[in-house]
Structures are given as C-alpha cells and as structure tokens.
PDB file of C-alpha atoms in Angstrom:
ATOM      1  CA  UNK A 193     136.160  87.454 295.934  1.00 48.00           C
ATOM      2  CA  UNK A 194     132.696  87.965 294.622  1.00 76.00           C
ATOM      3  CA  UNK A 195     130.042  85.277 294.869  1.00 90.00           C
ATOM      4  CA  UNK A 196     130.167  84.189 291.170  1.00 90.00           C
ATOM      5  CA  UNK A 197     133.951  84.104 291.230  1.00 91.00           C
ATOM      6  CA  UNK A 198     133.930  81.766 294.379  1.00 92.00           C
ATOM      7  CA  UNK A 199     131.077  79.530 292.838  1.00 93.00           C
ATOM      8  CA  UNK A 200     133.390  79.381 289.550  1.00 94.00           C
ATOM      9  CA  UNK A 201     136.388  78.277 291.549  1.00 92.00           C
ATOM     10  CA  UNK A 202     134.457  75.728 293.455  1.00 93.00           C
ATOM     11  CA  UNK A 203     132.982  74.424 290.360  1.00 94.00           C
ATOM     12  CA  UNK A 204     136.253  74.073 288.573  1.00 93.00           C
ATOM     13  CA  UNK A 205     137.725  72.193 291.045  1.00 92.00           C
ATOM     14  CA  UNK A 206     135.372  69.316 290.061  1.00 95.00           C
ATOM     15  CA  UNK A 207     135.130  70.133 286.267  1.00 96.00           C
ATOM     16  CA  UNK A 208     138.830  70.373 284.410  1.00 93.00           C
ATOM     17  CA  UNK A 209     139.241  73.134 281.715  1.00 94.00           C
ATOM     18  CA  UNK A 210     141.269  71.541 279.055  1.00 94.00           C
ATOM     19  CA  UNK A 211     144.576  72.745 277.994  1.00 91.00           C
ATOM     20  CA  UNK A 212     144.800  73.523 275.145  1.00 93.00           C
ATOM     21  CA  UNK A 213     141.064  74.518 275.260  1.00 95.00           C
ATOM     22  CA  UNK A 214     138.783  72.183 273.577  1.00 97.00           C
ATOM     23  CA  UNK A 215     134.886  72.762 273.674  1.00 97.00           C
ATOM     24  CA  UNK A 216     134.091  69.281 273.112  1.00 97.00           C
ATOM     25  CA  UNK A 217     136.262  68.106 276.096  1.00 97.00           C
ATOM     26  CA  UNK A 218     134.917  70.612 278.195  1.00 98.00           C
ATOM     27  CA  UNK A 219     131.096  69.875 277.516  1.00 98.00           C
ATOM     28  CA  UNK A 220     131.884  66.390 278.152  1.00 98.00           C
ATOM     29  CA  UNK A 221     133.349  66.923 281.426  1.00 98.00           C
ATOM     30  CA  UNK A 222     130.294  69.009 282.517  1.00 98.00           C
ATOM     31  CA  UNK A 223     127.888  66.433 281.229  1.00 98.00           C
ATOM     32  CA  UNK A 224     129.854  63.814 283.273  1.00 98.00           C
ATOM     33  CA  UNK A 225     129.747  66.195 286.366  1.00 97.00           C
ATOM     34  CA  UNK A 226     125.834  66.763 285.885  1.00 96.00           C
ATOM     35  CA  UNK A 227     125.379  63.006 285.281  1.00 96.00           C
ATOM     36  CA  UNK A 228     123.430  63.792 282.118  1.00 95.00           C
ATOM     37  CA  UNK A 229     124.359  64.380 278.451  1.00 97.00           C
ATOM     38  CA  UNK A 230     124.777  67.563 276.830  1.00 97.00           C
ATOM     39  CA  UNK A 231     123.879  68.024 273.213  1.00 95.00           C
ATOM     40  CA  UNK A 232     125.064  70.710 271.158  1.00 96.00           C
ATOM     41  CA  UNK A 233     122.730  71.910 268.255  1.00 90.00           C
ATOM     42  CA  UNK A 234     124.357  74.769 266.112  1.00 91.00           C
ATOM     43  CA  UNK A 235     121.716  76.811 264.351  1.00 85.00           C
ATOM     44  CA  UNK A 236     122.479  78.656 261.207  1.00 80.00           C
ATOM     45  CA  UNK A 237     120.167  81.423 261.228  1.00 72.00           C
ATOM     46  CA  UNK A 238     120.194  83.537 264.327  1.00 66.00           C
ATOM     47  CA  UNK A 239     116.942  84.956 263.597  1.00 67.00           C
ATOM     48  CA  UNK A 240     115.304  81.569 263.868  1.00 63.00           C
ATOM     49  CA  UNK A 241     116.228  81.480 267.695  1.00 63.00           C
ATOM     50  CA  UNK A 242     114.828  84.857 268.159  1.00 59.00           C
ATOM     51  CA  UNK A 243     111.300  83.296 267.554  1.00 50.00           C
ATOM     52  CA  UNK A 244     111.435  81.069 270.695  1.00 52.00           C
ATOM     53  CA  UNK A 245     110.611  83.735 273.225  1.00 45.00           C
ATOM     54  CA  UNK A 246     113.876  84.859 274.180  1.00 47.00           C
ATOM     55  CA  UNK A 247     113.662  88.633 273.244  1.00 46.00           C
ATOM     56  CA  UNK A 248     114.510  89.961 269.780  1.00 45.00           C
ATOM     57  CA  UNK A 249     118.043  88.665 269.351  1.00 55.00           C
ATOM     58  CA  UNK A 250     119.603  85.560 271.040  1.00 68.00           C
ATOM     59  CA  UNK A 251     122.513  83.363 270.366  1.00 80.00           C
ATOM     60  CA  UNK A 252     122.007  80.666 272.566  1.00 84.00           C
ATOM     61  CA  UNK A 253     119.233  78.511 274.375  1.00 83.00           C
ATOM     62  CA  UNK A 254     119.311  75.898 276.930  1.00 86.00           C
ATOM     63  CA  UNK A 255     116.571  73.241 276.793  1.00 83.00           C
ATOM     64  CA  UNK A 256     116.506  70.758 279.768  1.00 83.00           C
ATOM     65  CA  UNK A 257     114.695  67.516 278.754  1.00 83.00           C
ATOM     66  CA  UNK A 258     113.760  64.700 281.002  1.00 83.00           C
ATOM     67  CA  UNK A 259     117.065  63.003 280.361  1.00 89.00           C
ATOM     68  CA  UNK A 260     119.427  65.449 278.577  1.00 90.00           C
ATOM     69  CA  UNK A 261     120.243  69.060 278.319  1.00 92.00           C
ATOM     70  CA  UNK A 262     120.172  70.727 274.543  1.00 90.00           C
ATOM     71  CA  UNK A 263     122.115  73.848 273.954  1.00 92.00           C
ATOM     72  CA  UNK A 264     121.217  75.396 270.742  1.00 87.00           C
ATOM     73  CA  UNK A 265     123.604  78.363 269.588  1.00 90.00           C
ATOM     74  CA  UNK A 266     124.280  80.583 266.673  1.00 86.00           C
ATOM     75  CA  UNK A 267     127.564  82.245 266.195  1.00 86.00           C
ATOM     76  CA  UNK A 268     129.920  83.864 263.667  1.00 87.00           C
ATOM     77  CA  UNK A 269     133.285  82.489 264.935  1.00 92.00           C
ATOM     78  CA  UNK A 270     134.139  79.581 266.924  1.00 94.00           C
ATOM     79  CA  UNK A 271     135.317  81.827 269.870  1.00 94.00           C
ATOM     80  CA  UNK A 272     131.674  83.255 269.930  1.00 91.00           C
ATOM     81  CA  UNK A 273     130.332  79.740 269.697  1.00 94.00           C
ATOM     82  CA  UNK A 274     132.369  78.750 272.741  1.00 96.00           C
ATOM     83  CA  UNK A 275     131.289  81.797 274.825  1.00 94.00           C
ATOM     84  CA  UNK A 276     127.644  81.201 273.979  1.00 92.00           C
ATOM     85  CA  UNK A 277     127.913  77.642 274.956  1.00 96.00           C
ATOM     86  CA  UNK A 278     129.637  78.495 277.897  1.00 96.00           C
ATOM     87  CA  UNK A 279     126.984  80.964 278.947  1.00 93.00           C
ATOM     88  CA  UNK A 280     124.360  78.156 278.653  1.00 92.00           C
ATOM     89  CA  UNK A 281     126.629  75.882 280.567  1.00 96.00           C
ATOM     90  CA  UNK A 282     127.060  78.559 283.181  1.00 95.00           C
ATOM     91  CA  UNK A 283     123.046  78.695 283.647  1.00 91.00           C
ATOM     92  CA  UNK A 284     123.227  74.942 284.106  1.00 93.00           C
ATOM     93  CA  UNK A 285     126.192  74.995 286.635  1.00 95.00           C
ATOM     94  CA  UNK A 286     124.748  77.952 288.495  1.00 93.00           C
ATOM     95  CA  UNK A 287     121.380  76.361 289.148  1.00 88.00           C
ATOM     96  CA  UNK A 288     119.146  78.256 286.751  1.00 80.00           C
ATOM     97  CA  UNK A 289     116.834  75.564 286.030  1.00 75.00           C
ATOM     98  CA  UNK A 290     114.345  76.443 288.597  1.00 63.00           C
ATOM     99  CA  UNK A 291     110.857  77.143 286.792  1.00 53.00           C
ATOM    100  CA  UNK A 292     111.416  80.602 285.329  1.00 50.00           C
ATOM    101  CA  UNK A 293     111.367  79.332 281.683  1.00 50.00           C
ATOM    102  CA  UNK A 294     108.726  79.265 278.826  1.00 51.00           C
ATOM    103  CA  UNK A 295     106.088  76.535 278.754  1.00 51.00           C
ATOM    104  CA  UNK A 296     107.027  74.156 275.912  1.00 49.00           C
ATOM    105  CA  UNK A 297     103.619  74.435 274.251  1.00 49.00           C
ATOM    106  CA  UNK A 298     104.429  78.231 273.614  1.00 47.00           C
ATOM    107  CA  UNK A 299     107.777  77.475 271.816  1.00 50.00           C
ATOM    108  CA  UNK A 300     108.526  77.266 267.876  1.00 53.00           C
ATOM    109  CA  UNK A 301     111.245  74.901 268.775  1.00 56.00           C
ATOM    110  CA  UNK A 302     109.604  72.299 266.761  1.00 51.00           C
ATOM    111  CA  UNK A 303     110.569  73.840 263.409  1.00 55.00           C
ATOM    112  CA  UNK A 304     114.030  73.693 264.639  1.00 59.00           C
ATOM    113  CA  UNK A 305     114.033  70.120 266.262  1.00 58.00           C
ATOM    114  CA  UNK A 306     110.843  68.309 265.034  1.00 54.00           C
ATOM    115  CA  UNK A 307     111.689  65.117 266.718  1.00 59.00           C
ATOM    116  CA  UNK A 308     111.803  66.768 270.294  1.00 57.00           C
ATOM    117  CA  UNK A 309     108.376  66.084 271.933  1.00 56.00           C
ATOM    118  CA  UNK A 310     106.579  68.687 274.316  1.00 57.00           C
ATOM    119  CA  UNK A 311     106.453  66.014 276.984  1.00 56.00           C
ATOM    120  CA  UNK A 312     110.123  65.434 276.798  1.00 52.00           C
ATOM    121  CA  UNK A 313     110.886  69.287 277.630  1.00 53.00           C
ATOM    122  CA  UNK A 314     111.330  69.778 281.356  1.00 49.00           C
ATOM    123  CA  UNK A 315     112.279  73.447 281.030  1.00 53.00           C
ATOM    124  CA  UNK A 316     113.493  75.950 278.433  1.00 55.00           C
ATOM    125  CA  UNK A 317     115.309  78.660 279.942  1.00 50.00           C
ATOM    126  CA  UNK A 318     114.097  81.762 278.067  1.00 51.00           C
ATOM    127  CA  UNK A 319     115.203  85.237 278.496  1.00 52.00           C
ATOM    128  CA  UNK A 320     113.793  88.676 277.685  1.00 48.00           C
ATOM    129  CA  UNK A 321     115.672  90.696 280.418  1.00 52.00           C
ATOM    130  CA  UNK A 322     119.468  90.561 279.799  1.00 58.00           C
ATOM    131  CA  UNK A 323     120.110  92.562 282.905  1.00 62.00           C
ATOM    132  CA  UNK A 324     118.702  90.168 285.215  1.00 77.00           C
ATOM    133  CA  UNK A 325     120.888  88.588 288.039  1.00 84.00           C
ATOM    134  CA  UNK A 326     120.662  85.139 286.162  1.00 83.00           C
ATOM    135  CA  UNK A 327     122.001  86.690 282.988  1.00 84.00           C
ATOM    136  CA  UNK A 328     124.571  88.725 284.751  1.00 88.00           C
ATOM    137  CA  UNK A 329     125.942  85.487 286.524  1.00 91.00           C
ATOM    138  CA  UNK A 330     125.828  83.436 283.356  1.00 90.00           C
ATOM    139  CA  UNK A 331     127.738  86.048 281.481  1.00 91.00           C
ATOM    140  CA  UNK A 332     130.244  86.260 284.072  1.00 94.00           C
ATOM    141  CA  UNK A 333     130.763  82.596 284.200  1.00 96.00           C
ATOM    142  CA  UNK A 334     131.248  82.406 280.614  1.00 95.00           C
ATOM    143  CA  UNK A 335     133.685  85.303 280.606  1.00 95.00           C
ATOM    144  CA  UNK A 336     135.705  83.823 283.351  1.00 96.00           C
ATOM    145  CA  UNK A 337     135.654  80.348 281.711  1.00 97.00           C
ATOM    146  CA  UNK A 338     137.001  81.690 278.384  1.00 96.00           C
ATOM    147  CA  UNK A 339     139.681  83.991 280.127  1.00 95.00           C
ATOM    148  CA  UNK A 340     140.787  80.868 281.875  1.00 93.00           C
ATOM    149  CA  UNK A 341     140.667  78.872 279.046  1.00 93.00           C
ATOM    150  CA  UNK A 342     143.037  81.069 277.149  1.00 90.00           C
ATOM    151  CA  UNK A 343     145.712  81.398 280.035  1.00 87.00           C
ATOM    152  CA  UNK A 344     148.834  79.440 279.598  1.00 84.00           C
ATOM    153  CA  UNK A 345     148.966  76.353 281.711  1.00 75.00           C
ATOM    154  CA  UNK A 346     150.593  77.213 284.984  1.00 68.00           C
ATOM    155  CA  UNK A 347     152.906  74.973 287.196  1.00 67.00           C
ATOM    156  CA  UNK A 348     152.428  76.381 290.588  1.00 63.00           C
ATOM    157  CA  UNK A 349     155.072  76.066 293.135  1.00 67.00           C
ATOM    158  CA  UNK A 350     154.401  74.072 296.164  1.00 70.00           C
ATOM    159  CA  UNK A 351     153.621  77.000 298.387  1.00 70.00           C
ATOM    160  CA  UNK A 352     151.206  78.235 295.837  1.00 64.00           C
ATOM    161  CA  UNK A 353     149.420  74.845 295.529  1.00 65.00           C
ATOM    162  CA  UNK A 354     149.119  74.661 299.330  1.00 70.00           C
ATOM    163  CA  UNK A 355     147.860  78.025 300.284  1.00 68.00           C
ATOM    164  CA  UNK A 356     146.139  79.054 296.987  1.00 64.00           C
ATOM    165  CA  UNK A 357     144.831  75.885 295.814  1.00 60.00           C
ATOM    166  CA  UNK A 358     141.633  77.313 294.185  1.00 56.00           C
ATOM    167  CA  UNK A 359     143.907  79.710 292.172  1.00 53.00           C
ATOM    168  CA  UNK A 360     145.883  77.302 290.078  1.00 48.00           C
ATOM    169  CA  UNK A 361     144.737  74.754 287.428  1.00 49.00           C
TER     170      UNK A 361
END
C-alpha cells in the first residue's frame, strides 16, 4: 500500500465518510477532528482566485487563520466543488500547513474577503508548481475520498472486519 493510501486509511478511521455523501457533514467531521472550524467560501469568478499568487488558474485555496481554516473555491459543478474542497482538506490533513505559503501582505485576498485581517492569517497555501509532492498527495487524497464517497455502503463479514479493518467503512 502506498504511503498516501496508508495515511488516508489511518485518517478515515477517525473521520467518517458520510453515506450517502454529504460535503457539509464531512467538512464538519474534519473540523471536529482538527479542533477548529472550517469555513467554505465559494467564489463565482475563477479568475479572481488566480490573482492570489497561485499560478494562472486555480480552483481552490486554503487559508489558515489563527483560529479557523477557510477554503475558497470555484467550481462548475457540485462534484467539482466537492473535489476541490477535498483537495484543500487533503492539504490540511496531510500536514501541508508548514511555512511554504504566501505572505499575507502579498495577497489580493482582501478584495474577496475584506473583513479578513492580515494579522489573522497564519498561512496561505499557495501553489505555482502543480507537480510538487504536496500537490500530488493532496490530489491523490481528494481522488481517494471521492471514490470512497461514491462506493455503496458495504456490510463486511466478521472475517473482513477482523482481518481487513482498514478496508471497510
């Protein structure tokens, strides 16, 4: 099993994937696991996000403030929104909040969220290199979550529950 697959399985033992899939229930479960609220902020114009230092096109952005996480996202469909949010949550759960982001004073976030103060922003995970290890692992996390979320609920046998605990939900 790959490293990301084992990390995903370990995390999902603590965070239930709702069946049927419900983005808000999952985000609330992640927030509870992390011990801090996660605020979802949809952005109508995807071009707006591209001006925050994350390459030429971007669908999502994770802003870690002193007391909460903000996920800004732009998507054409609900499934795309779920995937973008899952990608940003992947960054959160995989520990990608170490200093590697963009200094708050270099962002044009204030046009999107004028109430957000520069002092409140702890880190913004900005990305220009979509082939980096962090991006690949966050994208893999999102892919695995969305696949798992669309699988029918399985009722494992006693043997499967005992010997393959990490592989059932």
